[in-house]
Tab-separated table of C-alpha atoms and ligand atoms in Angstrom:
chain	number	residue	atom	x	y	z
A	1	MET	CA	107.457	118.701	113.205
A	2	ASN	CA	108.539	120.909	116.122
A	3	ASP	CA	105.171	122.469	116.191
A	4	TRP	CA	103.328	119.343	116.007
A	5	ILE	CA	105.728	117.988	119.020
A	6	ALA	CA	104.985	121.351	120.785
A	7	GLY	CA	101.338	120.844	120.571
A	8	HIS	CA	101.413	117.505	122.250
A	9	SER	CA	102.941	116.269	125.389
A	10	ILE	CA	105.395	113.321	125.309
A	11	ASN	CA	102.806	111.237	126.988
A	12	ALA	CA	100.277	111.873	124.277
A	13	VAL	CA	103.330	110.730	121.573
A	14	LEU	CA	104.112	107.790	123.623
A	15	ASP	CA	100.537	106.980	123.733
A	16	GLY	CA	100.251	107.304	120.057
A	17	ILE	CA	103.304	105.220	119.538
A	18	ILE	CA	101.937	102.510	121.743
A	19	PHE	CA	98.477	102.477	120.006
A	20	LEU	CA	99.930	102.061	116.604
A	21	THR	CA	102.515	99.431	117.848
A	22	ALA	CA	99.253	97.502	119.387
A	23	LEU	CA	97.285	98.135	116.498
A	24	PHE	CA	99.852	96.755	113.869
A	25	SER	CA	100.569	93.775	116.223
A	26	CYS	CA	96.762	92.912	115.901
A	27	VAL	CA	97.098	93.330	112.093
A	28	LEU	CA	99.893	90.787	112.182
A	29	LEU	CA	98.166	88.392	114.351
A	30	HIS	CA	95.134	88.679	112.076
A	31	GLU	CA	97.553	87.603	109.085
A	32	PHE	CA	98.897	84.906	111.469
A	33	GLY	CA	95.324	83.736	111.797
A	34	HIS	CA	95.374	82.862	108.085
A	35	VAL	CA	98.865	81.659	108.134
A	36	PHE	CA	98.150	79.071	111.089
A	37	ALA	CA	94.798	77.926	109.376
A	38	ALA	CA	96.601	77.470	105.907
A	39	ARG	CA	99.160	75.318	107.589
A	40	ARG	CA	96.671	73.111	109.186
A	41	PHE	CA	95.737	72.312	105.580
A	42	GLY	CA	99.402	71.743	104.827
A	43	ILE	CA	99.748	75.115	102.997
A	44	ARG	CA	102.907	77.266	103.747
A	45	THR	CA	103.069	80.875	103.591
A	46	HIS	CA	106.067	82.937	101.651
A	47	ASP	CA	105.891	85.727	103.468
A	48	VAL	CA	103.579	88.537	105.709
A	49	THR	CA	103.792	91.791	104.735
A	50	LEU	CA	102.292	94.970	106.664
A	51	PHE	CA	101.112	97.827	104.654
A	52	PRO	CA	100.095	101.399	106.104
A	53	ILE	CA	96.394	100.201	105.291
A	54	GLY	CA	96.636	96.518	106.364
A	55	GLY	CA	98.404	93.443	105.817
A	56	LEU	CA	98.991	90.423	103.541
A	57	ALA	CA	99.905	86.816	103.784
A	58	ARG	CA	101.029	85.333	100.755
A	59	LEU	CA	100.462	81.738	100.601
A	60	GLU	CA	102.690	79.283	98.900
A	61	ARG	CA	99.819	77.289	97.402
A	62	ILE	CA	96.388	77.356	96.271
A	63	PRO	CA	94.053	75.600	98.387
A	64	GLU	CA	91.970	72.958	96.423
A	65	GLU	CA	88.623	73.081	98.223
A	66	PRO	CA	86.026	75.859	99.279
A	67	ARG	CA	85.803	74.281	102.371
A	68	LYS	CA	89.625	75.281	103.078
A	69	GLU	CA	89.364	78.717	101.565
A	70	PHE	CA	86.541	79.199	104.055
A	71	TRP	CA	88.353	78.321	107.028
A	72	ILE	CA	91.537	79.885	105.868
A	73	ALA	CA	89.733	83.331	105.271
A	74	ILE	CA	87.541	83.280	108.392
A	75	ALA	CA	90.558	82.711	110.529
A	76	GLY	CA	91.941	86.120	110.436
A	77	PRO	CA	88.794	87.976	111.694
A	78	ALA	CA	88.274	85.271	114.316
A	79	VAL	CA	91.434	86.353	115.868
A	80	ASN	CA	90.433	90.199	115.740
A	81	MET	CA	87.146	88.734	117.552
A	82	ALA	CA	89.086	86.729	119.979
A	83	ILE	CA	91.163	89.649	120.876
A	84	ALA	CA	88.229	91.969	121.015
A	85	ALA	CA	86.379	89.439	123.335
A	86	MET	CA	89.185	89.239	125.572
A	87	LEU	CA	89.587	92.737	125.861
A	88	PHE	CA	85.727	93.163	126.539
A	89	ALA	CA	86.083	90.645	129.097
A	90	GLY	CA	89.179	92.393	130.789
A	91	LEU	CA	87.344	95.917	130.775
A	92	PHE	CA	84.009	94.309	131.896
A	93	VAL	CA	85.924	92.686	134.935
A	94	PHE	CA	88.284	95.534	136.064
A	95	ASP	CA	86.295	98.589	134.688
A	96	GLY	CA	82.541	97.671	134.727
A	97	TRP	CA	80.450	97.694	131.841
A	98	GLN	CA	81.454	100.105	128.798
A	99	PRO	CA	78.770	100.424	126.041
A	100	ILE	CA	80.493	99.660	122.728
A	101	SER	CA	78.491	102.644	121.118
A	102	ARG	CA	80.392	105.152	123.220
A	103	MET	CA	83.766	104.005	122.095
A	104	SER	CA	85.802	105.233	119.355
A	105	ILE	CA	89.420	104.918	118.000
A	106	ASP	CA	90.414	108.370	119.272
A	107	SER	CA	89.082	108.283	122.645
A	108	GLY	CA	89.049	106.239	125.699
A	109	SER	CA	91.663	104.091	127.013
A	110	LEU	CA	94.122	102.187	125.144
A	111	PHE	CA	92.422	98.871	125.867
A	112	GLU	CA	89.016	100.765	124.823
A	113	ARG	CA	90.724	102.022	121.504
A	114	MET	CA	92.016	98.671	120.906
A	115	LEU	CA	88.716	96.783	121.543
A	116	PHE	CA	86.972	99.371	119.081
A	117	ALA	CA	89.910	98.945	116.473
A	118	ASN	CA	89.814	94.990	116.779
A	119	LEU	CA	85.754	95.084	116.094
A	120	THR	CA	86.353	97.412	113.143
A	121	LEU	CA	89.183	95.332	112.031
A	122	ALA	CA	86.809	92.077	112.276
A	123	LEU	CA	83.588	93.602	110.739
A	124	PHE	CA	85.436	95.502	107.681
A	125	ASN	CA	87.196	92.406	106.852
A	126	LEU	CA	84.191	90.267	106.954
A	127	VAL	CA	82.274	92.560	104.259
A	128	PRO	CA	81.460	90.157	101.646
A	129	ALA	CA	83.550	91.803	98.861
A	130	PHE	CA	86.736	90.647	97.090
A	131	PRO	CA	89.521	91.176	98.068
A	132	LEU	CA	88.652	91.113	101.553
A	133	ASP	CA	88.472	88.162	103.736
A	134	GLY	CA	84.385	88.288	103.560
A	135	GLY	CA	84.755	88.149	99.660
A	136	ARG	CA	86.432	84.812	100.034
A	137	ILE	CA	84.216	83.456	102.602
A	138	PHE	CA	81.212	84.780	100.421
A	139	ARG	CA	82.821	82.986	97.282
A	140	ALA	CA	83.441	79.867	99.243
A	141	ILE	CA	79.876	79.736	100.328
A	142	LEU	CA	78.776	80.398	96.531
A	143	ALA	CA	81.036	77.911	95.141
A	144	ALA	CA	79.485	75.011	97.078
A	145	HIS	CA	76.213	75.961	95.089
A	146	THR	CA	77.511	77.295	91.681
A	147	ASN	CA	80.880	77.008	90.148
A	148	TYR	CA	83.822	78.341	91.131
A	149	SER	CA	83.956	80.992	88.042
A	150	LYS	CA	80.586	82.148	88.494
A	151	ALA	CA	81.123	82.439	92.412
A	152	THR	CA	84.139	84.599	91.451
A	153	THR	CA	82.735	86.795	89.260
A	154	ILE	CA	79.803	87.561	91.755
A	155	ALA	CA	82.192	88.280	94.574
A	156	ALA	CA	84.420	90.325	92.375
A	157	THR	CA	81.326	92.550	91.005
A	158	LEU	CA	80.116	92.868	94.830
A	159	GLY	CA	83.921	93.806	95.577
A	160	ARG	CA	83.572	96.693	92.947
A	161	SER	CA	80.320	97.967	94.297
A	162	VAL	CA	81.721	98.196	97.804
A	163	ALA	CA	84.813	100.080	96.615
A	164	VAL	CA	82.421	102.624	94.585
A	165	ALA	CA	80.292	102.956	97.781
A	166	LEU	CA	83.698	103.562	99.922
A	167	MET	CA	85.010	106.006	97.399
A	168	VAL	CA	81.599	108.110	97.366
A	169	TRP	CA	81.486	107.951	101.234
A	170	GLY	CA	85.110	108.975	101.559
A	171	ILE	CA	84.531	111.888	99.366
A	172	PHE	CA	82.237	113.220	101.976
A	173	ALA	CA	83.648	111.633	105.342
A	174	ASN	CA	87.095	110.718	105.168
A	175	PRO	CA	89.747	110.775	102.543
A	176	MET	CA	91.392	107.727	103.548
A	177	LEU	CA	88.194	105.770	102.612
A	178	LEU	CA	88.970	106.719	98.941
A	179	LEU	CA	92.509	105.124	99.450
A	180	VAL	CA	90.541	102.015	101.010
A	181	GLY	CA	88.193	101.938	98.248
A	182	LEU	CA	90.716	102.226	95.605
A	183	PHE	CA	92.542	99.370	97.396
A	184	VAL	CA	89.435	97.020	97.174
A	185	TRP	CA	88.597	98.001	93.432
A	186	ILE	CA	92.032	97.179	92.381
A	187	GLY	CA	92.078	93.851	94.573
A	188	ALA	CA	88.543	92.684	93.346
A	189	GLY	CA	89.911	93.105	89.675
A	190	GLN	CA	93.264	91.144	90.224
A	191	GLU	CA	91.433	88.636	92.128
A	192	GLU	CA	88.926	88.188	89.256
A	193	TYR	CA	91.681	88.108	86.671
A	194	SER	CA	93.801	85.621	88.689
A	195	ALA	CA	90.710	83.235	88.787
A	196	ARG	CA	89.921	83.434	85.403
A	197	PHE	CA	93.696	82.673	84.559
A	198	ARG	CA	93.716	79.724	86.686
A	199	ALA	CA	90.556	78.546	85.461
A	200	ALA	CA	91.517	78.933	81.832
A	201	LEU	CA	94.844	76.876	82.395
A	202	SER	CA	93.271	74.347	84.884
A	203	GLY	CA	93.116	70.768	83.233
A	204	VAL	CA	95.699	71.831	80.587
A	205	ARG	CA	98.894	70.124	79.784
A	206	VAL	CA	102.236	71.968	79.220
A	207	ARG	CA	102.461	70.693	75.508
A	208	ALA	CA	99.492	72.461	74.968
A	209	ALA	CA	101.018	76.010	75.394
A	210	MET	CA	104.538	75.259	75.130
A	211	VAL	CA	106.895	76.921	72.365
A	212	THR	CA	107.785	74.395	69.775
A	213	ASP	CA	109.577	76.774	67.231
A	214	PHE	CA	112.535	77.920	69.203
A	215	GLN	CA	116.072	78.492	68.901
A	216	ARG	CA	119.036	76.416	70.968
A	217	LEU	CA	122.911	76.753	71.599
A	218	GLN	CA	125.545	74.122	71.764
A	219	ALA	CA	127.593	74.246	75.027
A	220	ARG	CA	130.690	74.874	72.859
A	221	ASP	CA	129.179	77.912	71.124
A	222	THR	CA	130.536	81.406	71.871
A	223	LEU	CA	128.363	84.163	73.453
A	224	ALA	CA	128.491	85.924	70.125
A	225	GLU	CA	126.351	83.345	68.695
A	226	ALA	CA	123.901	83.818	71.366
A	227	VAL	CA	123.819	87.407	70.880
A	228	ARG	CA	123.020	86.789	66.935
A	229	LEU	CA	120.236	84.597	67.787
A	230	ILE	CA	118.611	86.667	70.255
A	231	LEU	CA	118.884	89.714	68.173
A	232	ALA	CA	117.350	87.703	65.048
A	233	GLY	CA	114.504	86.445	67.080
A	234	SER	CA	112.337	87.070	70.024
A	235	GLN	CA	113.591	84.638	72.375
A	236	HIS	CA	114.914	85.691	75.960
A	237	ASP	CA	116.625	82.609	77.114
A	238	LEU	CA	118.412	80.038	75.245
A	239	PRO	CA	118.463	76.353	76.146
A	240	VAL	CA	122.118	74.612	75.780
A	241	VAL	CA	122.032	71.321	74.439
A	242	GLU	CA	124.972	69.012	74.283
A	243	HIS	CA	124.661	65.516	72.746
A	244	GLY	CA	120.960	65.989	72.557
A	245	ARG	CA	120.517	66.592	76.112
A	246	VAL	CA	119.779	69.995	77.915
A	247	VAL	CA	122.590	70.823	79.950
A	248	GLY	CA	121.867	74.677	80.906
A	249	ILE	CA	120.133	77.659	80.071
A	250	LEU	CA	121.714	80.936	78.798
A	251	THR	CA	119.397	83.725	80.178
A	252	ARG	CA	119.445	87.228	78.822
A	253	SER	CA	120.912	88.505	82.220
A	254	ARG	CA	123.572	85.707	82.338
A	255	LEU	CA	124.355	86.494	78.766
A	256	LEU	CA	124.544	90.520	79.512
A	257	ILE	CA	127.043	89.631	82.299
A	258	GLY	CA	129.175	87.229	80.634
A	259	LEU	CA	129.346	89.942	77.447
A	260	ALA	CA	130.312	92.638	80.068
A	261	GLU	CA	132.674	90.325	81.908
A	262	ASN	CA	134.421	88.470	79.298
A	263	GLY	CA	133.376	89.754	75.710
A	264	HIS	CA	131.696	87.757	73.043
A	265	ASP	CA	134.471	85.177	72.385
A	266	PHE	CA	133.701	83.500	75.642
A	267	LEU	CA	132.081	80.075	75.743
A	268	VAL	CA	128.197	79.724	76.363
A	269	GLU	CA	128.814	76.658	78.856
A	270	LYS	CA	131.106	78.920	81.035
A	271	VAL	CA	128.249	81.520	81.276
A	272	MET	CA	125.116	79.232	81.254
A	273	ASP	CA	122.949	78.266	84.275
A	274	ARG	CA	123.681	74.740	85.162
A	275	GLU	CA	120.775	74.433	87.569
A	276	PHE	CA	117.445	75.050	86.061
A	277	MET	CA	114.109	73.794	86.361
A	278	THR	CA	112.474	71.447	83.627
A	279	ALA	CA	108.723	70.501	82.835
A	280	HIS	CA	107.334	67.511	81.349
A	281	PRO	CA	104.914	67.836	78.333
A	282	SER	CA	102.422	66.232	80.344
A	283	ASP	CA	102.755	68.193	83.516
A	284	MET	CA	99.684	70.494	84.424
A	285	LEU	CA	100.256	73.870	83.058
A	286	ASN	CA	98.695	75.649	86.431
A	287	ASP	CA	101.350	73.781	88.615
A	288	ILE	CA	104.146	74.982	86.425
A	289	SER	CA	102.705	78.490	86.105
A	290	THR	CA	102.633	78.496	89.727
A	291	GLU	CA	106.441	77.454	89.817
A	292	LEU	CA	107.746	79.977	87.310
A	293	GLN	CA	106.056	82.621	89.580
A	294	LYS	CA	107.232	81.276	92.728
A	295	TRP	CA	110.941	81.104	91.549
A	296	ASN	CA	110.666	84.334	89.429
A	297	CYS	CA	111.517	82.161	86.359
A	298	HIS	CA	111.108	83.273	82.852
A	299	THR	CA	111.677	80.078	80.772
A	300	VAL	CA	111.709	76.365	81.573
A	301	PRO	CA	112.855	73.576	79.156
A	302	VAL	CA	110.234	70.926	78.276
A	303	VAL	CA	111.872	67.723	78.201
A	304	SER	CA	110.813	64.170	77.580
A	305	ASN	CA	112.882	61.032	77.808
A	306	GLY	CA	115.843	63.384	77.981
A	307	ARG	CA	114.915	65.191	74.721
A	308	LEU	CA	114.145	68.675	74.653
A	309	GLU	CA	110.815	68.998	73.143
A	310	GLY	CA	109.940	72.790	73.751
A	311	LEU	CA	110.056	75.765	75.875
A	312	LEU	CA	107.498	77.178	78.437
A	313	THR	CA	107.670	80.938	78.819
A	314	MET	CA	105.343	83.273	80.890
A	315	GLU	CA	104.288	85.145	77.764
A	316	ASN	CA	103.142	81.878	75.929
A	317	ILE	CA	101.387	81.084	79.191
A	318	GLY	CA	99.776	84.619	78.784
A	319	GLU	CA	99.364	84.061	75.182
A	320	TYR	CA	97.608	80.803	75.764
A	321	PHE	CA	95.393	82.746	78.340
A	322	LEU	CA	94.328	85.699	75.736
A	323	ILE	CA	93.635	82.969	73.001
A	324	ASP	CA	91.383	80.889	75.126
A	325	THR	CA	89.537	84.080	76.716
A	326	ALA	CA	88.735	85.250	73.001
A	327	LEU	CA	87.361	81.724	72.119
A	328	GLN	CA	85.140	81.735	75.406
A	329	GLU	CA	83.606	85.266	74.744
A	330	ARG	CA	82.884	83.913	71.201
A	331	SER	CA	80.828	80.654	72.617
A	332	PRO	CA	81.047	80.553	76.454
A	333	GLY	CA	81.952	76.935	77.395
A	334	SER	CA	84.231	76.196	74.257
A	335	GLY	CA	87.772	77.461	75.438
A	336	LEU	CA	90.788	76.455	73.455
A	337	LEU	CA	91.262	72.784	74.189
A	338	LYS	CA	88.769	71.715	76.519
A	339	GLY	CA	84.849	72.066	77.653
A	340	GLY	CA	85.128	75.372	79.155
A	341	LEU	CA	86.073	77.140	82.188
A	342	LYS	CA	85.876	74.293	84.784
A	343	GLY	CA	88.253	73.495	87.880
A	344	PHE	CA	88.617	75.968	90.398
A	345	TRP	CA	90.834	78.426	91.981
A	346	ASN	CA	91.186	80.011	95.683
A	347	SER	CA	93.102	82.684	96.961
A	348	HIS	CA	96.734	83.720	96.859
A	349	GLY	CA	96.688	85.539	99.694
A	350	SER	CA	94.718	87.271	102.126
A	351	SER	CA	94.727	90.843	103.355
A	352	ALA	CA	93.631	92.585	106.580
A	353	ILE	CA	92.667	96.296	106.261
A	354	LEU	CA	92.854	98.834	109.026
A	355	VAL	CA	91.370	102.412	108.984
A	356	ILE	CA	93.307	105.037	110.734
A	357	PRO	CA	91.459	108.458	110.186
A	358	PRO	CA	94.261	110.930	109.060
A	359	ASP	CA	92.340	113.933	110.162
A	360	LYS	CA	91.878	112.867	113.892
A	361	PRO	CA	95.705	112.895	115.150
A	362	LEU	CA	96.572	110.440	117.759
A	363	LYS	CA	96.369	112.007	121.102
B	1	ZN	ZN1	92.319	88.457	106.505
């Protein structure tokens, strides 16, 4: 570290810090482009995360039309294009003409490098491959002409091809590209899986996937009874019933805390969660699945007219998906309970990737 500092003047270090800060600000602004576009369609954002190689905005909900996905996806690169245009105009007015071909990420003034970085950010993210913004734009355009599953498969296949090309290129040119290629490869697979998952669940009601053979507790039962039921079966969370109505849920983590603090003679009603989410058998499976993920909840009691009819768990939703997929493979278009993979899916999040060449220290 001392050697490194000795080799660089304080100015160079400061310059590097300013450049990196400006670069990450541009990535953040890119993500906020998505956030504001999503908000225009009434979709809020959970959070924005900045990674060493880019950013990610997690949208609360899935846009329902390709037109919306198109605008949300294009808003990110559009921000970088706008920043680049402003920098270009500034450089042109105050500095005279500067051919873009002469610019690079590690030479020229701060503004020139930022111009180059923003152009790179915009163009790279516009590559039509999942999970890049360009992949979403491409899928949205395809989805207008074919169905969503097909559009997603094509965009994901292209994403994986781009990933392989990046990794091969990375071997010869820049090891950082290997990492970016890997990111694109994993991202494309996740997007495709997620799309298939949502398509399989689309149009399906909760009652089709809920557990109907399950154990329950009475509010006045002891924790010992809960332990017996959990050890005897494979249920993690137990609904608690009083006079036929669900009054709480005893999750495995609550049970463990209760046992550690009070022992097994303690009453269930003193440990259980009294505030919990419920579903109706006719609720849409996709909606409840999204809620489960959003609240990091594992089990939801399914209640109709006050009566406990079943439990919906993440595992059972996963099993429903696997069974539906198997039936689809046997005869495409059949599916588990409906006429095949219909419905649609759009982005959970969006990402910007930036590439900082590690073999060229900031000067
Ligand atoms: Zn983006």
